[in-house]
Amino acid sequence: MLGFILKFILTAVLVYGLSMVLPGVTLNGVGSAAILVIVLGILNAIVKPILQILGFPITVLTLGLFLLVINVIIIKLADYLMSSFDVHGFLNALLFSIAVSLVNSVVDMVID
């Protein structure tokens, strides 16, 4: 349980740091980053599998690169759902989704 809470807090702080570094991405604070982590978790659990099933033929044709587009769609959905989170444009959402994936990987390696 402590590992889960530590992962959550560390991911929220690092996501807030990413929003400060990356252009076109704005968050209103660490609290908004924590809410964003929760929203992204819910969207990744519910919406992402549906998009992966629907986009499977395109994913096969693009050798998996379409999964990046699915990640951008998830980020833009979170942008739509949250008023305290804003991403301007496709490229900024792509960079943010890649950075969040890397941050999650690093946090998982450090905590586990």
mmCIF file with all atom_site columns, N, CA, C and O in Angstrom, residues 28-75:
data_model
loop_
_atom_site.group_PDB
_atom_site.id
_atom_site.type_symbol
_atom_site.label_atom_id
_atom_site.label_alt_id
_atom_site.label_comp_id
_atom_site.label_asym_id
_atom_site.label_entity_id
_atom_site.label_seq_id
_atom_site.pdbx_PDB_ins_code
_atom_site.Cartn_x
_atom_site.Cartn_y
_atom_site.Cartn_z
_atom_site.occupancy
_atom_site.B_iso_or_equiv
_atom_site.pdbx_formal_charge
_atom_site.auth_seq_id
_atom_site.auth_comp_id
_atom_site.auth_asym_id
_atom_site.auth_atom_id
_atom_site.pdbx_PDB_model_num
ATOM 1   N N  . ASN A 1 28 ? -2.422  23.626 -13.298 1.00 0.00 ? 28 ASN A N  1
ATOM 2   C CA . ASN A 1 28 ? -2.604  24.671 -12.295 1.00 0.00 ? 28 ASN A CA 1
ATOM 3   C C  . ASN A 1 28 ? -1.927  24.378 -10.964 1.00 0.00 ? 28 ASN A C  1
ATOM 4   O O  . ASN A 1 28 ? -2.025  25.187 -10.057 1.00 0.00 ? 28 ASN A O  1
ATOM 5   N N  . GLY A 1 29 ? -1.265  23.264 -10.814 1.00 0.00 ? 29 GLY A N  1
ATOM 6   C CA . GLY A 1 29 ? -0.584  22.962 -9.562  1.00 0.00 ? 29 GLY A CA 1
ATOM 7   C C  . GLY A 1 29 ? -0.408  21.473 -9.374  1.00 0.00 ? 29 GLY A C  1
ATOM 8   O O  . GLY A 1 29 ? -0.820  20.662 -10.215 1.00 0.00 ? 29 GLY A O  1
ATOM 9   N N  . VAL A 1 30 ? 0.217   21.113 -8.263  1.00 0.00 ? 30 VAL A N  1
ATOM 10  C CA . VAL A 1 30 ? 0.463   19.709 -7.982  1.00 0.00 ? 30 VAL A CA 1
ATOM 11  C C  . VAL A 1 30 ? -0.850  18.974 -7.707  1.00 0.00 ? 30 VAL A C  1
ATOM 12  O O  . VAL A 1 30 ? -0.998  17.800 -8.052  1.00 0.00 ? 30 VAL A O  1
ATOM 13  N N  . GLY A 1 31 ? -1.823  19.662 -7.119  1.00 0.00 ? 31 GLY A N  1
ATOM 14  C CA . GLY A 1 31 ? -3.134  19.050 -6.905  1.00 0.00 ? 31 GLY A CA 1
ATOM 15  C C  . GLY A 1 31 ? -3.802  18.689 -8.222  1.00 0.00 ? 31 GLY A C  1
ATOM 16  O O  . GLY A 1 31 ? -4.401  17.615 -8.358  1.00 0.00 ? 31 GLY A O  1
ATOM 17  N N  . SER A 1 32 ? -3.686  19.576 -9.194  1.00 0.00 ? 32 SER A N  1
ATOM 18  C CA . SER A 1 32 ? -4.222  19.287 -10.529 1.00 0.00 ? 32 SER A CA 1
ATOM 19  C C  . SER A 1 32 ? -3.468  18.131 -11.172 1.00 0.00 ? 32 SER A C  1
ATOM 20  O O  . SER A 1 32 ? -4.052  17.333 -11.903 1.00 0.00 ? 32 SER A O  1
ATOM 21  N N  . ALA A 1 33 ? -2.170  18.046 -10.908 1.00 0.00 ? 33 ALA A N  1
ATOM 22  C CA . ALA A 1 33 ? -1.384  16.937 -11.442 1.00 0.00 ? 33 ALA A CA 1
ATOM 23  C C  . ALA A 1 33 ? -1.839  15.616 -10.833 1.00 0.00 ? 33 ALA A C  1
ATOM 24  O O  . ALA A 1 33 ? -1.899  14.594 -11.527 1.00 0.00 ? 33 ALA A O  1
ATOM 25  N N  . ALA A 1 34 ? -2.168  15.629 -9.550  1.00 0.00 ? 34 ALA A N  1
ATOM 26  C CA . ALA A 1 34 ? -2.665  14.414 -8.900  1.00 0.00 ? 34 ALA A CA 1
ATOM 27  C C  . ALA A 1 34 ? -4.003  13.984 -9.508  1.00 0.00 ? 34 ALA A C  1
ATOM 28  O O  . ALA A 1 34 ? -4.226  12.793 -9.776  1.00 0.00 ? 34 ALA A O  1
ATOM 29  N N  . ILE A 1 35 ? -4.868  14.955 -9.743  1.00 0.00 ? 35 ILE A N  1
ATOM 30  C CA . ILE A 1 35 ? -6.152  14.643 -10.380 1.00 0.00 ? 35 ILE A CA 1
ATOM 31  C C  . ILE A 1 35 ? -5.922  14.139 -11.802 1.00 0.00 ? 35 ILE A C  1
ATOM 32  O O  . ILE A 1 35 ? -6.589  13.204 -12.254 1.00 0.00 ? 35 ILE A O  1
ATOM 33  N N  . LEU A 1 36 ? -4.949  14.741 -12.510 1.00 0.00 ? 36 LEU A N  1
ATOM 34  C CA . LEU A 1 36 ? -4.628  14.298 -13.864 1.00 0.00 ? 36 LEU A CA 1
ATOM 35  C C  . LEU A 1 36 ? -4.151  12.859 -13.867 1.00 0.00 ? 36 LEU A C  1
ATOM 36  O O  . LEU A 1 36 ? -4.535  12.076 -14.743 1.00 0.00 ? 36 LEU A O  1
ATOM 37  N N  . VAL A 1 37 ? -3.328  12.482 -12.909 1.00 0.00 ? 37 VAL A N  1
ATOM 38  C CA . VAL A 1 37 ? -2.850  11.095 -12.831 1.00 0.00 ? 37 VAL A CA 1
ATOM 39  C C  . VAL A 1 37 ? -4.026  10.147 -12.631 1.00 0.00 ? 37 VAL A C  1
ATOM 40  O O  . VAL A 1 37 ? -4.093  9.080  -13.258 1.00 0.00 ? 37 VAL A O  1
ATOM 41  N N  . ILE A 1 38 ? -4.985  10.526 -11.804 1.00 0.00 ? 38 ILE A N  1
ATOM 42  C CA . ILE A 1 38 ? -6.176  9.693  -11.586 1.00 0.00 ? 38 ILE A CA 1
ATOM 43  C C  . ILE A 1 38 ? -7.003  9.600  -12.866 1.00 0.00 ? 38 ILE A C  1
ATOM 44  O O  . ILE A 1 38 ? -7.435  8.507  -13.264 1.00 0.00 ? 38 ILE A O  1
ATOM 45  N N  . VAL A 1 39 ? -7.222  10.741 -13.527 1.00 0.00 ? 39 VAL A N  1
ATOM 46  C CA . VAL A 1 39 ? -8.017  10.762 -14.766 1.00 0.00 ? 39 VAL A CA 1
ATOM 47  C C  . VAL A 1 39 ? -7.337  9.927  -15.845 1.00 0.00 ? 39 VAL A C  1
ATOM 48  O O  . VAL A 1 39 ? -7.997  9.145  -16.550 1.00 0.00 ? 39 VAL A O  1
ATOM 49  N N  . LEU A 1 40 ? -6.021  10.066 -15.994 1.00 0.00 ? 40 LEU A N  1
ATOM 50  C CA . LEU A 1 40 ? -5.306  9.275  -16.994 1.00 0.00 ? 40 LEU A CA 1
ATOM 51  C C  . LEU A 1 40 ? -5.386  7.790  -16.670 1.00 0.00 ? 40 LEU A C  1
ATOM 52  O O  . LEU A 1 40 ? -5.519  6.960  -17.579 1.00 0.00 ? 40 LEU A O  1
ATOM 53  N N  . GLY A 1 41 ? -5.328  7.440  -15.393 1.00 0.00 ? 41 GLY A N  1
ATOM 54  C CA . GLY A 1 41 ? -5.464  6.041  -15.008 1.00 0.00 ? 41 GLY A CA 1
ATOM 55  C C  . GLY A 1 41 ? -6.823  5.470  -15.366 1.00 0.00 ? 41 GLY A C  1
ATOM 56  O O  . GLY A 1 41 ? -6.928  4.349  -15.878 1.00 0.00 ? 41 GLY A O  1
ATOM 57  N N  . ILE A 1 42 ? -7.866  6.252  -15.118 1.00 0.00 ? 42 ILE A N  1
ATOM 58  C CA . ILE A 1 42 ? -9.225  5.806  -15.456 1.00 0.00 ? 42 ILE A CA 1
ATOM 59  C C  . ILE A 1 42 ? -9.394  5.685  -16.969 1.00 0.00 ? 42 ILE A C  1
ATOM 60  O O  . ILE A 1 42 ? -9.941  4.701  -17.474 1.00 0.00 ? 42 ILE A O  1
ATOM 61  N N  . LEU A 1 43 ? -8.904  6.690  -17.711 1.00 0.00 ? 43 LEU A N  1
ATOM 62  C CA . LEU A 1 43 ? -9.016  6.646  -19.178 1.00 0.00 ? 43 LEU A CA 1
ATOM 63  C C  . LEU A 1 43 ? -8.205  5.483  -19.751 1.00 0.00 ? 43 LEU A C  1
ATOM 64  O O  . LEU A 1 43 ? -8.654  4.827  -20.704 1.00 0.00 ? 43 LEU A O  1
ATOM 65  N N  . ASN A 1 44 ? -7.022  5.228  -19.195 1.00 0.00 ? 44 ASN A N  1
ATOM 66  C CA . ASN A 1 44 ? -6.209  4.112  -19.679 1.00 0.00 ? 44 ASN A CA 1
ATOM 67  C C  . ASN A 1 44 ? -6.858  2.772  -19.367 1.00 0.00 ? 44 ASN A C  1
ATOM 68  O O  . ASN A 1 44 ? -6.662  1.805  -20.101 1.00 0.00 ? 44 ASN A O  1
ATOM 69  N N  . ALA A 1 45 ? -7.636  2.705  -18.301 1.00 0.00 ? 45 ALA A N  1
ATOM 70  C CA . ALA A 1 45 ? -8.287  1.449  -17.936 1.00 0.00 ? 45 ALA A CA 1
ATOM 71  C C  . ALA A 1 45 ? -9.564  1.199  -18.724 1.00 0.00 ? 45 ALA A C  1
ATOM 72  O O  . ALA A 1 45 ? -9.905  0.046  -19.008 1.00 0.00 ? 45 ALA A O  1
ATOM 73  N N  . ILE A 1 46 ? -10.281 2.272  -19.086 1.00 0.00 ? 46 ILE A N  1
ATOM 74  C CA . ILE A 1 46 ? -11.594 2.101  -19.711 1.00 0.00 ? 46 ILE A CA 1
ATOM 75  C C  . ILE A 1 46 ? -11.564 2.376  -21.218 1.00 0.00 ? 46 ILE A C  1
ATOM 76  O O  . ILE A 1 46 ? -12.010 1.557  -22.024 1.00 0.00 ? 46 ILE A O  1
ATOM 77  N N  . VAL A 1 47 ? -11.039 3.527  -21.604 1.00 0.00 ? 47 VAL A N  1
ATOM 78  C CA . VAL A 1 47 ? -11.136 3.958  -23.000 1.00 0.00 ? 47 VAL A CA 1
ATOM 79  C C  . VAL A 1 47 ? -10.036 3.355  -23.876 1.00 0.00 ? 47 VAL A C  1
ATOM 80  O O  . VAL A 1 47 ? -10.293 2.969  -25.024 1.00 0.00 ? 47 VAL A O  1
ATOM 81  N N  . LYS A 1 48 ? -8.826  3.256  -23.348 1.00 0.00 ? 48 LYS A N  1
ATOM 82  C CA . LYS A 1 48 ? -7.700  2.795  -24.161 1.00 0.00 ? 48 LYS A CA 1
ATOM 83  C C  . LYS A 1 48 ? -7.903  1.391  -24.734 1.00 0.00 ? 48 LYS A C  1
ATOM 84  O O  . LYS A 1 48 ? -7.615  1.175  -25.919 1.00 0.00 ? 48 LYS A O  1
ATOM 85  N N  . PRO A 1 49 ? -8.391  0.401  -23.956 1.00 0.00 ? 49 PRO A N  1
ATOM 86  C CA . PRO A 1 49 ? -8.610  -0.921 -24.574 1.00 0.00 ? 49 PRO A CA 1
ATOM 87  C C  . PRO A 1 49 ? -9.626  -0.890 -25.720 1.00 0.00 ? 49 PRO A C  1
ATOM 88  O O  . PRO A 1 49 ? -9.465  -1.605 -26.712 1.00 0.00 ? 49 PRO A O  1
ATOM 89  N N  . ILE A 1 50 ? -10.641 -0.058 -25.591 1.00 0.00 ? 50 ILE A N  1
ATOM 90  C CA . ILE A 1 50 ? -11.636 0.060  -26.661 1.00 0.00 ? 50 ILE A CA 1
ATOM 91  C C  . ILE A 1 50 ? -10.990 0.632  -27.917 1.00 0.00 ? 50 ILE A C  1
ATOM 92  O O  . ILE A 1 50 ? -11.196 0.141  -29.023 1.00 0.00 ? 50 ILE A O  1
ATOM 93  N N  . LEU A 1 51 ? -10.180 1.696  -27.740 1.00 0.00 ? 51 LEU A N  1
ATOM 94  C CA . LEU A 1 51 ? -9.490  2.286  -28.885 1.00 0.00 ? 51 LEU A CA 1
ATOM 95  C C  . LEU A 1 51 ? -8.486  1.328  -29.506 1.00 0.00 ? 51 LEU A C  1
ATOM 96  O O  . LEU A 1 51 ? -8.313  1.307  -30.733 1.00 0.00 ? 51 LEU A O  1
ATOM 97  N N  . GLN A 1 52 ? -7.834  0.518  -28.691 1.00 0.00 ? 52 GLN A N  1
ATOM 98  C CA . GLN A 1 52 ? -6.882  -0.458 -29.220 1.00 0.00 ? 52 GLN A CA 1
ATOM 99  C C  . GLN A 1 52 ? -7.576  -1.533 -30.038 1.00 0.00 ? 52 GLN A C  1
ATOM 100 O O  . GLN A 1 52 ? -7.053  -1.962 -31.072 1.00 0.00 ? 52 GLN A O  1
ATOM 101 N N  . ILE A 1 53 ? -8.745  -1.956 -29.594 1.00 0.00 ? 53 ILE A N  1
ATOM 102 C CA . ILE A 1 53 ? -9.494  -2.962 -30.358 1.00 0.00 ? 53 ILE A CA 1
ATOM 103 C C  . ILE A 1 53 ? -9.979  -2.368 -31.678 1.00 0.00 ? 53 ILE A C  1
ATOM 104 O O  . ILE A 1 53 ? -9.853  -2.989 -32.737 1.00 0.00 ? 53 ILE A O  1
ATOM 105 N N  . LEU A 1 54 ? -10.527 -1.149 -31.611 1.00 0.00 ? 54 LEU A N  1
ATOM 106 C CA . LEU A 1 54 ? -11.022 -0.512 -32.834 1.00 0.00 ? 54 LEU A CA 1
ATOM 107 C C  . LEU A 1 54 ? -9.896  -0.177 -33.804 1.00 0.00 ? 54 LEU A C  1
ATOM 108 O O  . LEU A 1 54 ? -10.073 -0.240 -35.017 1.00 0.00 ? 54 LEU A O  1
ATOM 109 N N  . GLY A 1 55 ? -8.746  0.185  -33.279 1.00 0.00 ? 55 GLY A N  1
ATOM 110 C CA . GLY A 1 55 ? -7.629  0.586  -34.129 1.00 0.00 ? 55 GLY A CA 1
ATOM 111 C C  . GLY A 1 55 ? -6.643  -0.519 -34.433 1.00 0.00 ? 55 GLY A C  1
ATOM 112 O O  . GLY A 1 55 ? -5.566  -0.257 -34.973 1.00 0.00 ? 55 GLY A O  1
ATOM 113 N N  . PHE A 1 56 ? -6.994  -1.767 -34.115 1.00 0.00 ? 56 PHE A N  1
ATOM 114 C CA . PHE A 1 56 ? -6.066  -2.869 -34.335 1.00 0.00 ? 56 PHE A CA 1
ATOM 115 C C  . PHE A 1 56 ? -5.590  -2.995 -35.784 1.00 0.00 ? 56 PHE A C  1
ATOM 116 O O  . PHE A 1 56 ? -4.390  -3.170 -36.016 1.00 0.00 ? 56 PHE A O  1
ATOM 117 N N  . PRO A 1 57 ? -6.484  -2.913 -36.783 1.00 0.00 ? 57 PRO A N  1
ATOM 118 C CA . PRO A 1 57 ? -5.988  -3.024 -38.163 1.00 0.00 ? 57 PRO A CA 1
ATOM 119 C C  . PRO A 1 57 ? -4.990  -1.912 -38.529 1.00 0.00 ? 57 PRO A C  1
ATOM 120 O O  . PRO A 1 57 ? -3.978  -2.179 -39.190 1.00 0.00 ? 57 PRO A O  1
ATOM 121 N N  . ILE A 1 58 ? -5.257  -0.703 -38.084 1.00 0.00 ? 58 ILE A N  1
ATOM 122 C CA . ILE A 1 58 ? -4.341  0.405  -38.377 1.00 0.00 ? 58 ILE A CA 1
ATOM 123 C C  . ILE A 1 58 ? -3.028  0.205  -37.620 1.00 0.00 ? 58 ILE A C  1
ATOM 124 O O  . ILE A 1 58 ? -1.949  0.502  -38.140 1.00 0.00 ? 58 ILE A O  1
ATOM 125 N N  . THR A 1 59 ? -3.110  -0.303 -36.408 1.00 0.00 ? 59 THR A N  1
ATOM 126 C CA . THR A 1 59 ? -1.906  -0.562 -35.614 1.00 0.00 ? 59 THR A CA 1
ATOM 127 C C  . THR A 1 59 ? -1.026  -1.603 -36.298 1.00 0.00 ? 59 THR A C  1
ATOM 128 O O  . THR A 1 59 ? 0.198   -1.467 -36.336 1.00 0.00 ? 59 THR A O  1
ATOM 129 N N  . VAL A 1 60 ? -1.630  -2.619 -36.859 1.00 0.00 ? 60 VAL A N  1
ATOM 130 C CA . VAL A 1 60 ? -0.867  -3.645 -37.572 1.00 0.00 ? 60 VAL A CA 1
ATOM 131 C C  . VAL A 1 60 ? -0.232  -3.049 -38.820 1.00 0.00 ? 60 VAL A C  1
ATOM 132 O O  . VAL A 1 60 ? 0.948   -3.301 -39.115 1.00 0.00 ? 60 VAL A O  1
ATOM 133 N N  . LEU A 1 61 ? -0.986  -2.253 -39.555 1.00 0.00 ? 61 LEU A N  1
ATOM 134 C CA . LEU A 1 61 ? -0.448  -1.654 -40.785 1.00 0.00 ? 61 LEU A CA 1
ATOM 135 C C  . LEU A 1 61 ? 0.695   -0.679 -40.509 1.00 0.00 ? 61 LEU A C  1
ATOM 136 O O  . LEU A 1 61 ? 1.618   -0.567 -41.315 1.00 0.00 ? 61 LEU A O  1
ATOM 137 N N  . THR A 1 62 ? 0.641   0.012  -39.377 1.00 0.00 ? 62 THR A N  1
ATOM 138 C CA . THR A 1 62 ? 1.684   0.991  -39.059 1.00 0.00 ? 62 THR A CA 1
ATOM 139 C C  . THR A 1 62 ? 2.759   0.411  -38.149 1.00 0.00 ? 62 THR A C  1
ATOM 140 O O  . THR A 1 62 ? 3.615   1.156  -37.653 1.00 0.00 ? 62 THR A O  1
ATOM 141 N N  . LEU A 1 63 ? 2.722   -0.901 -37.944 1.00 0.00 ? 63 LEU A N  1
ATOM 142 C CA . LEU A 1 63 ? 3.702   -1.610 -37.115 1.00 0.00 ? 63 LEU A CA 1
ATOM 143 C C  . LEU A 1 63 ? 3.764   -1.061 -35.687 1.00 0.00 ? 63 LEU A C  1
ATOM 144 O O  . LEU A 1 63 ? 4.822   -0.932 -35.089 1.00 0.00 ? 63 LEU A O  1
ATOM 145 N N  . GLY A 1 64 ? 2.610   -0.694 -35.157 1.00 0.00 ? 64 GLY A N  1
ATOM 146 C CA . GLY A 1 64 ? 2.507   -0.264 -33.772 1.00 0.00 ? 64 GLY A CA 1
ATOM 147 C C  . GLY A 1 64 ? 2.578   1.232  -33.548 1.00 0.00 ? 64 GLY A C  1
ATOM 148 O O  . GLY A 1 64 ? 2.379   1.701  -32.426 1.00 0.00 ? 64 GLY A O  1
ATOM 149 N N  . LEU A 1 65 ? 2.877   2.011  -34.567 1.00 0.00 ? 65 LEU A N  1
ATOM 150 C CA . LEU A 1 65 ? 2.989   3.461  -34.386 1.00 0.00 ? 65 LEU A CA 1
ATOM 151 C C  . LEU A 1 65 ? 1.651   4.121  -34.088 1.00 0.00 ? 65 LEU A C  1
ATOM 152 O O  . LEU A 1 65 ? 1.618   5.205  -33.503 1.00 0.00 ? 65 LEU A O  1
ATOM 153 N N  . PHE A 1 66 ? 0.566   3.477  -34.457 1.00 0.00 ? 66 PHE A N  1
ATOM 154 C CA . PHE A 1 66 ? -0.749  4.042  -34.170 1.00 0.00 ? 66 PHE A CA 1
ATOM 155 C C  . PHE A 1 66 ? -1.044  4.075  -32.675 1.00 0.00 ? 66 PHE A C  1
ATOM 156 O O  . PHE A 1 66 ? -1.885  4.842  -32.226 1.00 0.00 ? 66 PHE A O  1
ATOM 157 N N  . LEU A 1 67 ? -0.327  3.269  -31.892 1.00 0.00 ? 67 LEU A N  1
ATOM 158 C CA . LEU A 1 67 ? -0.498  3.311  -30.442 1.00 0.00 ? 67 LEU A CA 1
ATOM 159 C C  . LEU A 1 67 ? -0.109  4.680  -29.883 1.00 0.00 ? 67 LEU A C  1
ATOM 160 O O  . LEU A 1 67 ? -0.666  5.119  -28.874 1.00 0.00 ? 67 LEU A O  1
ATOM 161 N N  . LEU A 1 68 ? 0.825   5.358  -30.531 1.00 0.00 ? 68 LEU A N  1
ATOM 162 C CA . LEU A 1 68 ? 1.172   6.723  -30.120 1.00 0.00 ? 68 LEU A CA 1
ATOM 163 C C  . LEU A 1 68 ? -0.011  7.664  -30.329 1.00 0.00 ? 68 LEU A C  1
ATOM 164 O O  . LEU A 1 68 ? -0.261  8.547  -29.504 1.00 0.00 ? 68 LEU A O  1
ATOM 165 N N  . VAL A 1 69 ? -0.730  7.462  -31.412 1.00 0.00 ? 69 VAL A N  1
ATOM 166 C CA . VAL A 1 69 ? -1.916  8.284  -31.680 1.00 0.00 ? 69 VAL A CA 1
ATOM 167 C C  . VAL A 1 69 ? -2.994  7.999  -30.634 1.00 0.00 ? 69 VAL A C  1
ATOM 168 O O  . VAL A 1 69 ? -3.670  8.921  -30.169 1.00 0.00 ? 69 VAL A O  1
ATOM 169 N N  . ILE A 1 70 ? -3.131  6.749  -30.229 1.00 0.00 ? 70 ILE A N  1
ATOM 170 C CA . ILE A 1 70 ? -4.099  6.404  -29.181 1.00 0.00 ? 70 ILE A CA 1
ATOM 171 C C  . ILE A 1 70 ? -3.715  7.087  -27.873 1.00 0.00 ? 70 ILE A C  1
ATOM 172 O O  . ILE A 1 70 ? -4.575  7.613  -27.163 1.00 0.00 ? 70 ILE A O  1
ATOM 173 N N  . ASN A 1 71 ? -2.426  7.129  -27.563 1.00 0.00 ? 71 ASN A N  1
ATOM 174 C CA . ASN A 1 71 ? -1.980  7.829  -26.357 1.00 0.00 ? 71 ASN A CA 1
ATOM 175 C C  . ASN A 1 71 ? -2.290  9.324  -26.438 1.00 0.00 ? 71 ASN A C  1
ATOM 176 O O  . ASN A 1 71 ? -2.672  9.942  -25.439 1.00 0.00 ? 71 ASN A O  1
ATOM 177 N N  . VAL A 1 72 ? -2.130  9.916  -27.610 1.00 0.00 ? 72 VAL A N  1
ATOM 178 C CA . VAL A 1 72 ? -2.460  11.335 -27.793 1.00 0.00 ? 72 VAL A CA 1
ATOM 179 C C  . VAL A 1 72 ? -3.951  11.555 -27.595 1.00 0.00 ? 72 VAL A C  1
ATOM 180 O O  . VAL A 1 72 ? -4.371  12.546 -26.979 1.00 0.00 ? 72 VAL A O  1
ATOM 181 N N  . ILE A 1 73 ? -4.771  10.638 -28.080 1.00 0.00 ? 73 ILE A N  1
ATOM 182 C CA . ILE A 1 73 ? -6.219  10.745 -27.904 1.00 0.00 ? 73 ILE A CA 1
ATOM 183 C C  . ILE A 1 73 ? -6.565  10.709 -26.418 1.00 0.00 ? 73 ILE A C  1
ATOM 184 O O  . ILE A 1 73 ? -7.412  11.491 -25.952 1.00 0.00 ? 73 ILE A O  1
ATOM 185 N N  . ILE A 1 74 ? -5.901  9.856  -25.664 1.00 0.00 ? 74 ILE A N  1
ATOM 186 C CA . ILE A 1 74 ? -6.143  9.772  -24.215 1.00 0.00 ? 74 ILE A CA 1
ATOM 187 C C  . ILE A 1 74 ? -5.752  11.086 -23.543 1.00 0.00 ? 74 ILE A C  1
ATOM 188 O O  . ILE A 1 74 ? -6.489  11.608 -22.692 1.00 0.00 ? 74 ILE A O  1
ATOM 189 N N  . ILE A 1 75 ? -4.612  11.655 -23.915 1.00 0.00 ? 75 ILE A N  1
ATOM 190 C CA . ILE A 1 75 ? -4.174  12.935 -23.343 1.00 0.00 ? 75 ILE A CA 1
ATOM 191 C C  . ILE A 1 75 ? -5.160  14.041 -23.692 1.00 0.00 ? 75 ILE A C  1
ATOM 192 O O  . ILE A 1 75 ? -5.530  14.867 -22.841 1.00 0.00 ? 75 ILE A O  1
#
